[in-house]
XYZ file of N, CA and C in Angstrom:
858
model
N -7.049 -18.409 10.313
C -7.092 -17.560 9.043
C -5.602 -17.739 8.319
N -5.478 -18.100 7.230
C -4.123 -18.260 6.372
C -3.683 -16.796 6.133
N -2.586 -16.628 5.636
C -1.959 -15.441 5.277
C -1.683 -15.488 3.807
N -2.033 -14.531 3.115
C -1.617 -14.236 1.549
C -0.036 -13.756 1.762
N 0.428 -13.015 2.820
C 1.594 -12.539 2.685
C 2.126 -12.150 4.174
N 3.387 -12.876 4.455
C 4.002 -12.918 5.785
C 5.499 -12.282 5.671
N 5.745 -11.080 6.224
C 7.040 -10.509 6.178
C 7.480 -10.301 7.559
N 8.771 -11.176 7.802
C 9.338 -11.442 9.132
C 10.462 -11.133 9.197
N 10.701 -10.055 10.231
C 12.062 -9.308 10.424
C 12.874 -8.968 9.383
N 12.026 -8.483 8.409
C 13.147 -8.045 7.312
C 13.751 -6.835 7.223
N 15.324 -6.987 7.061
C 16.330 -5.909 7.248
C 16.811 -5.778 5.767
N 17.003 -4.526 5.764
C 17.894 -4.139 4.479
C 18.577 -2.727 4.586
N 19.690 -2.525 4.326
C 20.639 -1.503 4.449
C 21.177 -0.958 3.437
N 21.013 0.284 3.266
C 21.890 1.267 2.400
C 22.627 2.468 3.178
N 23.711 2.947 2.531
C 24.054 4.242 3.361
C 23.029 5.304 3.806
N 22.679 5.581 4.952
C 22.111 6.411 5.155
C 20.266 5.916 5.466
N 20.208 4.646 5.215
C 18.809 4.232 5.513
C 18.856 2.663 5.539
N 17.937 2.528 6.455
C 17.806 0.736 6.808
C 16.269 0.452 6.974
N 15.977 -0.755 6.144
C 14.681 -1.334 7.148
C 15.062 -2.137 8.268
N 14.395 -2.055 9.223
C 14.894 -2.615 10.667
C 13.934 -3.418 11.093
N 13.973 -5.046 11.019
C 13.022 -5.765 11.673
C 11.545 -5.546 11.058
N 11.253 -5.358 10.046
C 9.954 -4.907 9.418
C 9.321 -6.375 9.305
N 8.250 -6.322 10.179
C 7.391 -7.476 10.113
C 5.675 -7.291 10.138
N 5.182 -7.813 9.445
C 3.726 -7.630 9.073
C 2.899 -8.882 8.476
N 1.706 -9.136 8.530
C 0.979 -10.213 7.846
C -0.227 -9.707 7.360
N -0.562 -10.182 6.103
C -1.898 -9.786 5.226
C -2.613 -11.129 5.102
N -3.736 -11.377 5.792
C -4.575 -12.377 5.636
C -5.241 -12.321 4.465
N -5.359 -13.642 4.113
C -6.150 -13.933 2.835
C -7.356 -13.540 2.410
N -7.700 -12.653 1.243
C -9.234 -12.112 1.255
C -9.106 -10.752 1.520
N -8.301 -10.026 1.782
C -8.299 -8.774 2.535
C -7.355 -7.580 1.678
N -7.570 -6.400 2.009
C -6.905 -5.371 1.245
C -6.075 -4.670 2.728
N -4.820 -4.746 2.477
C -3.989 -3.773 3.533
C -3.302 -2.636 2.935
N -3.640 -1.518 3.336
C -3.008 -0.238 2.966
C -1.426 -0.237 3.489
N -0.431 0.072 2.689
C 0.926 0.200 3.156
C 1.154 1.781 3.223
N 1.415 2.377 4.159
C 1.245 3.618 4.215
C 2.546 4.140 4.931
N 3.089 5.460 4.404
C 4.381 5.915 5.247
C 4.768 7.362 4.364
N 5.595 8.077 4.777
C 6.138 9.192 3.738
C 6.921 8.650 2.742
N 7.433 9.663 1.908
C 8.379 9.306 0.914
C 9.691 8.877 1.768
N 10.451 7.895 1.315
C 11.542 7.615 1.876
C 11.346 6.693 3.038
N 10.269 6.250 3.490
C 9.842 5.439 4.804
C 10.254 4.051 4.572
N 10.358 3.440 3.338
C 10.940 2.001 3.393
C 9.628 1.405 2.391
N 8.684 1.801 2.143
C 7.531 1.095 1.187
C 8.081 0.469 0.106
N 8.681 1.310 -0.711
C 9.121 0.602 -1.958
C 10.267 -0.222 -1.884
N 11.108 -0.263 -0.689
C 12.280 -1.157 -0.627
C 11.721 -2.397 -0.126
N 10.740 -2.348 0.819
C 9.976 -3.401 1.143
C 9.655 -4.202 0.283
N 8.734 -3.718 -0.712
C 7.959 -4.339 -1.756
C 8.942 -4.966 -2.812
N 10.121 -4.167 -3.097
C 11.151 -4.906 -4.010
C 11.488 -6.000 -3.225
N 11.842 -6.381 -1.865
C 12.405 -7.254 -1.213
C 11.295 -8.347 -1.360
N 10.229 -8.251 -1.334
C 8.956 -9.201 -1.334
C 8.889 -9.712 -2.855
N 9.438 -8.817 -3.863
C 9.321 -9.162 -4.892
C 10.510 -9.973 -5.706
N 11.580 -10.194 -4.905
C 13.053 -10.415 -4.790
C 13.528 -9.595 -6.067
N 13.044 -8.289 -5.994
C 13.745 -7.348 -6.853
C 15.171 -6.451 -6.320
N 15.061 -6.935 -4.948
C 16.357 -6.567 -4.105
C 16.674 -7.716 -3.289
N 17.791 -8.281 -3.153
C 18.310 -8.954 -2.085
C 18.318 -8.438 -0.606
N 17.475 -9.080 0.357
C 17.323 -8.800 1.400
C 18.696 -9.075 2.429
N 18.834 -8.537 3.630
C 20.132 -8.524 4.379
C 19.631 -9.648 5.577
N 18.127 -9.644 5.805
C 17.638 -10.489 6.777
C 16.409 -10.923 6.631
N 15.876 -11.692 7.658
C 14.338 -11.881 7.563
C 13.959 -12.922 6.786
N 12.550 -13.081 6.527
C 11.895 -13.988 5.824
C 10.661 -13.666 5.318
N 10.307 -14.274 4.248
C 9.098 -13.783 3.479
C 8.492 -14.883 2.722
N 7.159 -15.036 2.943
C 6.343 -16.122 2.555
C 5.082 -15.278 1.912
N 4.680 -16.131 0.636
C 3.747 -15.779 -0.068
C 2.717 -16.814 -0.330
N 1.521 -16.713 0.187
C 0.353 -17.709 0.086
C 1.199 -19.064 0.613
N 1.878 -19.042 1.646
C 2.423 -20.030 2.507
C 3.850 -20.746 1.804
N 4.372 -20.231 0.543
C 5.761 -20.367 -0.189
C 6.790 -19.547 0.349
N 7.877 -19.981 0.483
C 9.244 -18.921 0.442
C 9.442 -18.403 -0.562
N 9.310 -16.755 -0.368
C 9.367 -15.869 -1.678
C 10.684 -16.141 -2.469
N 11.574 -16.582 -2.089
C 12.901 -16.952 -2.864
C 12.913 -18.258 -3.297
N 12.885 -19.224 -2.375
C 13.114 -20.688 -2.621
C 11.687 -21.079 -3.760
N 10.826 -20.601 -3.475
C 9.524 -21.113 -4.522
C 9.076 -20.133 -5.295
N 10.304 -19.107 -5.730
C 9.665 -18.026 -6.454
C 9.114 -18.461 -7.702
N 9.218 -19.487 -8.439
C 8.436 -19.782 -9.603
C 7.052 -20.152 -9.388
N 6.688 -20.952 -8.371
C 5.190 -21.099 -7.961
C 4.714 -19.672 -7.357
N 5.337 -19.004 -6.784
C 5.123 -17.772 -6.143
C 4.753 -16.580 -7.485
N 5.628 -16.556 -8.223
C 5.123 -15.708 -9.178
C 4.083 -15.896 -10.174
N 3.501 -17.154 -9.997
C 2.312 -17.276 -10.760
C 0.746 -16.851 -9.958
N 0.961 -16.601 -8.821
C 0.001 -16.126 -8.078
C 0.093 -14.719 -7.764
N 1.208 -13.838 -8.189
C 1.208 -12.539 -7.860
C 0.942 -11.639 -8.999
N 0.347 -10.908 -8.848
C 0.274 -9.522 -9.724
C 0.627 -8.284 -9.283
N 1.532 -7.649 -9.995
C 2.153 -6.364 -9.682
C 2.095 -5.266 -10.428
N 1.461 -4.060 -9.920
C 1.292 -2.929 -10.389
C 2.172 -1.753 -9.770
N 2.860 -1.184 -10.560
C 3.505 0.168 -10.377
C 3.077 1.368 -10.913
N 3.732 2.523 -10.618
C 2.777 3.818 -11.168
C 3.309 4.302 -12.483
N 4.042 3.165 -13.145
C 4.484 3.462 -14.516
C 4.667 2.134 -15.342
N 3.992 2.127 -16.311
C 4.189 0.666 -17.159
C 5.371 0.323 -17.307
N 5.812 -1.106 -17.218
C 7.183 -1.415 -17.323
C 7.208 -2.502 -18.693
N 6.335 -1.971 -19.618
C 6.382 -3.216 -20.837
C 7.144 -1.822 -21.844
N 7.832 -2.669 -23.150
C 8.482 -1.769 -23.996
C 7.326 -0.800 -24.687
N 7.913 0.383 -24.912
C 6.920 1.378 -25.409
C 6.494 1.393 -26.815
N 7.159 0.391 -27.435
C 6.626 0.280 -28.806
C 5.285 -0.734 -28.949
N 5.329 -1.724 -27.922
C 4.308 -2.613 -27.757
C 2.823 -2.048 -27.779
N 1.930 -2.790 -28.481
C 0.497 -2.469 -28.414
C -0.013 -3.277 -27.428
N -1.417 -2.446 -26.821
C -1.906 -3.074 -25.658
C -2.227 -4.509 -26.062
N -2.744 -5.002 -27.150
C -2.732 -6.280 -27.396
C -1.710 -7.228 -27.233
N -0.493 -6.836 -27.842
C 0.754 -7.304 -27.692
C 1.048 -7.863 -26.165
N 0.688 -6.907 -25.323
C 0.838 -7.029 -24.031
C 0.679 -8.475 -23.530
N -1.007 -8.785 -23.835
C -1.431 -9.914 -23.505
C -0.624 -11.141 -24.309
N -0.146 -11.060 -25.073
C 0.380 -12.043 -25.994
C 1.761 -12.186 -25.563
N 2.418 -11.413 -25.357
C 3.720 -11.498 -24.680
C 3.896 -12.153 -23.207
N 2.767 -11.651 -22.627
C 2.651 -12.370 -21.200
C 2.131 -13.925 -21.099
N 1.349 -14.153 -22.096
C 0.765 -15.427 -22.091
C 1.636 -16.728 -21.764
N 2.728 -16.791 -22.611
C 3.365 -18.039 -22.255
C 4.149 -18.139 -20.812
N 4.057 -17.095 -19.853
C 4.844 -17.029 -18.753
C 3.979 -17.552 -17.704
N 2.474 -17.445 -17.782
C 1.366 -17.863 -16.830
C 0.574 -19.166 -17.334
N 0.659 -20.051 -16.228
C 0.074 -21.147 -16.663
C -1.510 -21.177 -16.665
N -1.971 -19.971 -16.038
C -3.509 -19.640 -16.030
C -3.846 -18.300 -16.808
N -3.219 -17.761 -17.591
C -3.483 -16.670 -18.413
C -4.734 -17.072 -19.155
N -5.676 -15.948 -19.022
C -6.881 -15.906 -19.642
C -6.862 -14.739 -20.514
N -6.777 -15.049 -21.742
C -6.684 -14.021 -22.836
C -8.074 -13.321 -22.878
N -9.188 -14.250 -22.806
C -10.726 -13.792 -23.057
C -10.819 -12.535 -21.786
N -10.203 -13.025 -20.492
C -10.293 -11.974 -19.517
C -9.560 -10.793 -19.561
N -8.411 -11.048 -20.406
C -7.440 -9.571 -20.592
C -8.430 -8.776 -21.400
N -9.041 -9.205 -22.441
C -9.606 -8.346 -23.224
C -10.866 -7.862 -22.585
N -11.422 -8.430 -21.865
C -12.766 -8.135 -20.996
C -12.166 -6.822 -20.074
N -10.965 -6.944 -19.528
C -10.477 -5.916 -18.743
C -10.007 -4.619 -19.299
N -9.487 -4.759 -20.858
C -8.993 -3.612 -21.343
C -10.246 -3.035 -22.110
N -11.086 -3.944 -22.343
C -12.440 -2.919 -22.589
C -13.231 -2.411 -21.560
N -12.979 -2.863 -20.436
C -13.699 -2.266 -18.968
C -12.966 -0.714 -18.944
N -11.539 -0.729 -19.281
C -10.854 0.427 -18.689
C -10.676 1.249 -20.009
N -11.280 0.753 -20.911
C -11.229 1.827 -22.371
C -9.827 1.831 -22.858
N -9.142 0.801 -23.026
C -7.677 0.672 -23.351
C -8.125 0.153 -25.161
N -7.479 0.904 -25.912
C -7.711 0.593 -27.211
C -6.875 -0.493 -27.618
N -6.919 -1.468 -28.080
C -6.104 -2.566 -28.277
C -4.874 -2.549 -29.146
N -5.063 -1.655 -30.256
C -4.095 -1.163 -31.285
C -3.169 0.155 -30.629
N -3.422 0.390 -29.632
C -2.600 1.885 -28.929
C -1.286 1.219 -28.634
N -0.244 2.114 -28.719
C 1.087 1.868 -28.238
C 1.393 2.138 -26.715
N 1.752 1.387 -25.752
C 2.235 1.790 -24.535
C 2.736 3.054 -24.339
N 3.738 3.367 -25.395
C 4.136 5.056 -25.318
C 3.286 5.768 -25.445
N 1.863 5.654 -26.143
C 1.010 6.674 -26.299
C 0.082 6.591 -25.254
N -0.043 5.944 -24.451
C -0.848 5.670 -23.131
C -0.385 6.849 -22.176
N -1.708 7.642 -21.503
C -1.466 8.355 -20.353
C -1.203 7.552 -19.053
N -0.660 8.340 -18.119
C -0.084 7.739 -16.773
C -1.193 6.669 -16.319
N -2.593 7.327 -16.295
C -3.704 6.507 -15.695
C -3.830 5.560 -16.766
N -4.034 5.404 -18.075
C -3.979 4.315 -18.712
C -3.042 3.155 -18.606
N -1.880 3.622 -18.697
C -0.642 2.814 -18.521
C -0.864 2.042 -17.171
N -1.273 2.375 -16.173
C -1.617 1.848 -14.820
C -2.589 1.028 -14.989
N -3.783 1.102 -15.726
C -4.775 0.401 -16.093
C -4.318 -0.889 -16.835
N -3.632 -0.823 -17.800
C -3.193 -1.791 -18.492
C -2.203 -2.790 -17.743
N -1.476 -2.380 -16.503
C -0.666 -3.113 -15.801
C -1.754 -3.981 -14.792
N -2.820 -3.274 -14.400
C -3.882 -3.913 -13.609
C -4.389 -4.795 -14.499
N -4.835 -4.525 -15.540
C -5.718 -5.710 -16.456
C -4.676 -6.903 -16.686
N -3.480 -6.718 -17.022
C -2.543 -7.756 -16.943
C -2.326 -8.539 -15.654
N -2.178 -7.808 -14.448
C -2.313 -8.561 -13.182
C -3.440 -9.382 -12.863
N -4.481 -9.052 -13.416
C -5.817 -9.525 -13.044
C -6.195 -10.743 -13.968
N -5.354 -10.781 -15.175
C -5.945 -11.744 -16.051
C -4.815 -13.227 -16.167
N -3.921 -13.529 -15.121
C -3.544 -14.637 -14.883
C -3.981 -15.226 -13.582
N -5.192 -14.575 -13.161
C -5.977 -15.212 -11.965
C -4.897 -15.076 -10.681
N -4.348 -14.058 -10.396
C -3.283 -13.778 -9.596
C -4.219 -13.936 -8.146
N -3.468 -14.554 -7.163
C -4.275 -14.233 -5.819
C -3.699 -13.262 -4.803
N -2.798 -12.960 -5.193
C -1.960 -11.759 -4.481
C -1.604 -10.519 -5.179
N -2.247 -9.440 -5.098
C -1.740 -8.298 -5.968
C -1.118 -7.046 -5.007
N 0.043 -6.616 -5.487
C 1.024 -6.125 -4.856
C 0.876 -4.622 -5.852
N 0.459 -3.401 -5.415
C 0.208 -2.172 -5.915
C 0.976 -1.329 -5.379
N 1.958 -0.626 -5.985
C 2.785 0.335 -5.534
C 2.253 1.995 -6.123
N 1.766 2.326 -5.396
C 1.156 3.892 -5.845
C 0.422 3.744 -7.017
N -0.400 2.827 -7.149
C -1.285 2.392 -8.468
C -2.228 3.731 -8.856
N -2.656 4.431 -7.772
C -3.699 5.773 -8.281
C -2.794 6.917 -8.157
N -1.791 7.105 -8.020
C -0.952 8.299 -7.866
C -1.250 8.812 -9.562
N -1.634 10.087 -9.704
C -1.655 10.858 -10.635
C -2.907 10.641 -11.500
N -3.876 9.915 -11.094
C -5.050 9.666 -11.811
C -5.932 10.521 -11.382
N -6.958 11.004 -12.196
C -8.153 11.908 -11.806
C -8.970 10.879 -10.991
N -10.013 11.957 -10.343
C -10.968 11.238 -9.481
C -11.642 10.107 -9.914
N -12.415 10.062 -11.210
C -13.125 9.350 -11.804
C -12.308 8.069 -12.069
N -10.970 8.063 -12.738
C -10.364 7.029 -12.825
C -9.682 6.154 -11.736
N -9.505 7.048 -10.477
C -9.246 6.510 -9.209
C -10.557 5.829 -8.612
N -11.686 5.971 -8.817
C -12.791 5.611 -8.079
C -13.164 4.226 -9.178
N -12.852 4.236 -10.325
C -12.969 3.086 -11.078
C -12.004 2.044 -10.567
N -10.717 2.374 -10.439
C -9.832 1.372 -10.054
C -10.204 0.705 -8.397
N -10.634 1.547 -7.601
C -11.038 1.269 -6.342
C -12.352 0.213 -6.349
N -13.008 0.455 -7.491
C -14.306 -0.222 -7.716
C -13.748 -1.840 -8.063
N -12.877 -1.918 -8.947
C -12.442 -3.006 -9.303
C -11.795 -3.740 -8.087
N -10.972 -3.176 -7.353
C -10.465 -3.918 -6.121
C -11.496 -4.369 -5.335
N -12.227 -3.535 -5.035
C -13.458 -3.981 -4.001
C -14.403 -5.252 -4.652
N -14.416 -5.081 -5.826
C -15.265 -6.404 -6.571
C -14.344 -7.607 -6.438
N -13.132 -7.456 -6.499
C -12.151 -8.547 -6.363
C -12.322 -9.337 -5.182
N -12.272 -8.369 -4.168
C -12.164 -8.982 -2.773
C -13.545 -9.432 -2.141
N -14.793 -8.775 -2.828
C -16.042 -9.361 -2.600
C -16.292 -10.817 -3.045
N -15.390 -10.939 -4.450
C -15.634 -12.332 -4.946
C -14.832 -13.275 -4.335
N -13.964 -12.969 -3.432
C -13.227 -14.063 -2.636
C -11.727 -14.583 -3.418
N -10.875 -15.034 -2.625
C -9.655 -15.618 -3.278
C -8.575 -14.758 -3.980
N -8.948 -13.565 -3.635
C -7.947 -12.384 -3.948
C -7.315 -11.449 -2.606
N -6.275 -11.361 -2.499
C -5.805 -10.287 -1.413
C -4.898 -9.255 -2.034
N -4.797 -8.039 -1.446
C -4.204 -6.588 -1.979
C -3.341 -6.126 -0.993
N -2.180 -6.012 -1.424
C -1.067 -4.896 -0.725
C -1.249 -3.894 -1.392
N -1.478 -2.699 -0.740
C -1.784 -1.405 -1.594
C -1.230 -0.230 -0.855
N 0.135 -0.148 -1.484
C 1.021 0.917 -0.991
C 0.685 2.358 -1.668
N 0.278 3.598 -0.891
C -0.335 4.567 -1.532
C 0.094 5.935 -0.311
N 0.092 7.175 -1.121
C -0.106 8.250 -0.482
C -1.606 8.661 -0.275
N -2.376 8.257 -0.890
C -3.660 8.532 -1.280
C -4.718 8.053 0.007
N -4.176 8.432 1.323
C -4.955 7.707 2.374
C -6.483 7.820 2.224
N -7.153 8.566 1.789
C -8.548 8.494 1.330
C -8.947 7.142 0.459
N -8.176 6.784 -0.218
C -8.425 5.720 -0.770
C -8.551 4.454 0.308
N -7.796 4.488 1.141
C -7.464 3.582 2.095
C -8.648 3.411 3.066
N -9.221 4.745 3.480
C -10.303 4.844 4.342
C -11.455 4.378 3.720
N -11.558 4.143 2.522
C -12.806 3.637 1.556
C -12.603 2.207 1.589
N -11.490 1.443 1.263
C -11.394 0.206 0.910
C -10.413 -0.843 1.670
N -9.685 -0.050 2.381
C -8.684 -1.115 3.291
C -9.475 -1.846 4.406
N -8.831 -3.010 4.817
C -9.402 -3.844 6.038
C -8.370 -3.543 7.151
N -6.939 -3.482 6.498
C -5.778 -3.570 7.484
C -4.871 -2.468 6.975
N -4.067 -1.818 8.007
C -3.147 -0.924 7.531
C -1.526 -1.449 8.307
N -0.805 -1.149 7.595
C 0.636 -1.013 7.928
C 1.227 0.187 7.800
N 1.697 0.842 8.867
C 2.403 2.064 8.723
C 3.757 1.945 9.028
N 4.700 2.382 8.101
C 5.876 2.352 8.473
C 6.732 3.643 8.231
N 7.767 4.004 9.164
C 8.403 5.383 9.234
C 9.738 4.912 9.558
N 10.541 5.760 8.839
C 12.014 5.607 8.934
C 12.706 4.138 9.191
N 11.911 3.335 8.008
C 12.496 1.926 7.847
C 11.905 0.969 8.934
N 10.853 1.365 10.033
C 10.341 0.638 10.824
C 8.947 0.757 11.038
N 8.304 -0.531 11.464
C 6.931 -0.390 11.430
C 6.215 0.346 12.627
N 5.586 1.074 12.375
C 4.863 1.889 13.793
C 3.817 1.203 13.999
N 2.933 0.991 12.950
C 1.572 0.301 13.348
C 1.330 -0.996 12.335
N 0.633 -1.793 12.531
C 0.164 -3.055 11.638
C -0.983 -3.762 12.545
N -2.221 -3.611 11.755
C -3.382 -4.414 12.187
C -4.607 -3.704 11.552
N -5.604 -4.148 12.143
C -7.127 -4.029 11.492
C -7.151 -2.432 11.559
N -7.807 -1.644 10.450
C -7.989 -0.434 10.176
C -8.678 0.341 11.141
N -9.618 -0.457 11.882
C -10.375 0.185 12.852
C -9.587 0.367 14.097
N -8.525 -0.785 14.346
C -7.520 -0.770 15.578
C -7.006 0.471 15.531
N -6.362 0.800 14.224
C -5.629 2.219 14.270
C -6.273 3.336 14.804
N -7.454 3.401 14.441
C -8.258 4.415 14.786
C -8.649 4.563 16.640
N -8.831 3.083 17.065
C -8.856 2.969 18.225
C -7.520 3.195 19.355
N -6.336 3.007 18.616
C -5.183 3.224 19.186
C -4.635 4.659 19.721
N -5.095 5.546 18.853
C -4.927 7.089 19.191
C -6.263 7.946 19.138
N -5.645 8.960 19.474
C -6.959 10.155 19.610
C -6.253 11.407 19.296
N -6.857 12.106 18.533
C -6.535 13.597 18.288
C -7.071 14.265 19.408
N -6.182 15.209 19.987
C -6.370 15.902 21.114
C -6.241 17.664 20.729
N -7.139 18.428 21.127
C -6.949 19.913 20.907
C -7.292 20.492 22.170
N -6.550 21.766 22.208
C -6.692 22.702 23.620
C -6.380 24.028 23.365
N -6.723 24.795 24.150
C -6.670 26.303 24.002
C -5.125 26.519 24.381
N -4.998 28.210 24.390
C -3.770 28.631 24.650
C -3.527 28.365 26.156
N -1.986 27.900 26.527
C -1.885 27.689 27.797
C -2.126 26.338 28.282
N -2.949 25.349 27.564
C -3.252 23.984 27.939
C -2.243 23.189 27.599
N -1.147 23.495 26.839
C -0.503 22.486 26.323
C 0.711 22.416 27.617
N 0.238 21.740 28.764
C 1.161 21.931 29.881
C 2.374 20.586 29.894
N 3.170 20.527 30.738
C 4.104 19.410 30.521
C 3.739 18.256 30.646
N 2.476 17.992 31.156
C 1.824 16.730 31.325
C 1.460 16.456 29.868
N 0.738 17.273 29.219
C 0.226 17.179 27.759
C 1.537 17.013 26.793
N 2.484 17.798 27.069
C 3.699 17.549 26.215
C 4.227 16.254 26.268
N 4.326 15.679 27.439
C 4.938 14.307 27.771
C 4.340 13.139 27.140
N 3.158 13.368 27.007
C 2.293 12.436 26.120
C 1.873 12.584 24.819
N 2.191 13.828 24.361
C 1.736 14.180 23.018
C 2.813 13.499 21.796
N 2.034 13.347 20.616
C 2.845 12.731 19.566
C 2.518 13.968 18.448
N 3.765 14.399 17.979
C 3.748 15.628 16.938
C 2.949 16.842 17.380
N 3.139 17.232 18.422
C 2.147 18.566 19.030
C 2.654 19.943 18.045
N 1.542 20.237 17.538
C 1.482 21.357 17.073
C 0.906 22.710 17.712
N 1.636 23.534 17.850
C 0.951 24.732 18.979
C 1.350 25.883 18.017
N 0.169 27.009 18.344
C -0.037 27.940 17.481
C -0.501 29.126 18.682
N -0.651 30.286 18.315
C -1.041 31.311 19.397
C -2.697 30.987 19.706
N -3.340 30.393 19.043
C -4.857 29.869 19.672
C -5.040 28.766 20.106
N -3.996 27.802 20.282
C -3.892 26.623 21.048
C -3.127 25.537 20.373
N -3.287 24.299 20.661
C -2.573 23.462 20.167
C -3.400 21.943 19.842
N -2.724 21.289 19.018
C -3.254 19.735 18.623
C -2.122 18.919 18.499
N -2.230 17.582 18.841
C -1.361 16.635 18.694
C -2.114 15.186 19.012
N -1.434 14.240 18.611
C -1.946 12.845 18.727
C -1.439 12.356 19.877
N -2.289 11.406 20.661
C -1.758 10.773 21.773
C -2.126 9.311 21.715
N -1.740 8.443 22.461
C -2.256 6.992 22.372
C -3.454 7.097 23.390
N -4.376 6.280 22.997
C -5.480 6.207 23.664
C -5.461 5.875 24.991
N -4.522 5.179 25.449
C -4.401 4.845 27.131
C -3.655 6.083 27.599
N -3.193 7.229 26.908
C -2.497 8.334 27.646
C -3.684 9.402 27.742
N -4.956 9.094 27.073
C -5.779 10.248 26.946
C -6.065 10.556 28.489
N -6.633 9.391 29.374
C -7.157 9.717 30.564
C -6.039 10.383 31.471
N -6.685 11.393 32.185
C -5.846 11.915 33.050
C -5.220 13.302 32.649
N -5.656 13.570 31.139
C -5.059 14.919 30.685
C -6.048 15.997 31.408
N -5.609 17.192 31.402
C -6.374 18.132 32.031
C -7.801 18.514 31.421
N -8.584 19.116 32.168
C -10.049 19.164 31.948
C -9.959 20.327 30.613
N -11.169 20.268 29.688
C -10.862 21.208 28.795
C -10.559 20.905 27.234
N -9.714 19.884 27.601
C -8.990 19.290 26.299
C -9.911 18.482 25.570
N -10.377 18.722 24.208
C -11.313 17.862 23.449
C -10.385 16.642 22.797
N -11.210 15.596 22.441
C -10.393 14.719 21.372
C -11.448 14.072 20.664
N -10.701 13.652 19.591
C -11.602 12.619 18.534
C -10.957 11.620 17.898
N -11.501 10.803 17.279
C -10.908 9.707 16.593
C -10.163 10.263 15.204
N -8.836 9.727 14.947
C -7.863 10.218 14.289
C -8.209 9.863 12.712
N -7.962 10.381 11.748
C -7.707 9.775 10.478
C -6.540 9.160 10.182
N -6.210 8.152 8.996
C -4.975 7.757 8.620
C -3.966 8.719 8.525
N -4.508 9.836 8.132
C -3.552 10.989 7.580
C -2.952 11.563 8.760
N -3.957 11.561 9.879
C -3.460 12.328 10.994
C -2.459 11.526 11.826
N -2.446 10.268 11.991
C -1.561 9.562 12.648
C -0.143 9.396 11.932
N -0.295 9.381 10.299
C 0.977 9.343 9.655
C 1.548 10.735 9.703
N 0.860 11.715 9.783
C 1.436 13.150 9.992
C 2.117 13.453 11.198
N 1.586 13.081 12.176
C 1.789 13.294 13.661
C 3.055 12.427 14.000
N 3.124 11.217 13.631
C 3.981 10.359 14.140
C 5.308 10.905 13.158
N 5.296 11.088 11.969
C 6.401 11.711 10.956
C 7.064 12.788 11.875
N 6.165 13.741 11.955
C 6.412 15.246 12.843
C 7.449 14.869 14.055
N 6.568 13.813 14.732
C 7.509 13.405 16.152
C 8.755 12.912 15.834
N 8.863 12.049 14.610
C 10.195 11.457 14.063
C 11.320 12.657 13.708
N 10.605 13.612 13.200
C 11.424 14.939 12.774
C 12.030 15.834 13.577
N 11.349 15.775 14.856
C 11.765 16.447 16.076
C 12.674 15.801 16.688
N 13.062 14.533 16.591
C 13.841 13.616 17.389
C 15.503 14.367 17.093
């Protein structure tokens, strides 16, 4: 299976923060959720992929092309959506399509207008007059209108109402079902990923904690719960992000560490949120 995106050993340092050997790959035709708390390194990684930041080390390939050496080719196949529109505020919606058309060999003006109609974007409205949600939909319409093969979405549903979020997720699901499009979806709203993601990459403090199929994430960990006094030394040694109260405790453990825990402790499959929260809590405790 070919990869739409390969990030290999990516390093980028700032004072007080560093991406360290970040590696993951997104197979063609799938959606990968890119998750982690604020400051974990998601946006820095994305900006390195887009060559908006110079990396200190590592290698990045987009659809088999070097992201730096072949960036003219790469950018024909990339569609990018941020949480705020990056077009001049005085442009009208229709002008966005006219301005972008010369830069993309496969620009499809009719498709652009179909998308803005679907999203309810008035062609004569100015960018500065759009709500946050409408601005995001305009960027998505533009990204989809040059037949991009890889979409990179950085917090695209942040600030959207539930109906607008649902509409965006439907669009992404339709794209994937049609084949030929892959999506890297960075978000804090893990419920969106529970619904549509095939793969998950979880980054914390600049390092990849997990990358793989979404189902494998649930298989790799268990949430355990116990009553007062059951958080023994044996439990604490295996627990990730243990939270203890007067009525008991909860923690994340690796599935391999579940065997042999004291009787009476219950366990269940974790959500993406469970994994993110408990691993972040463990990191803060160090």
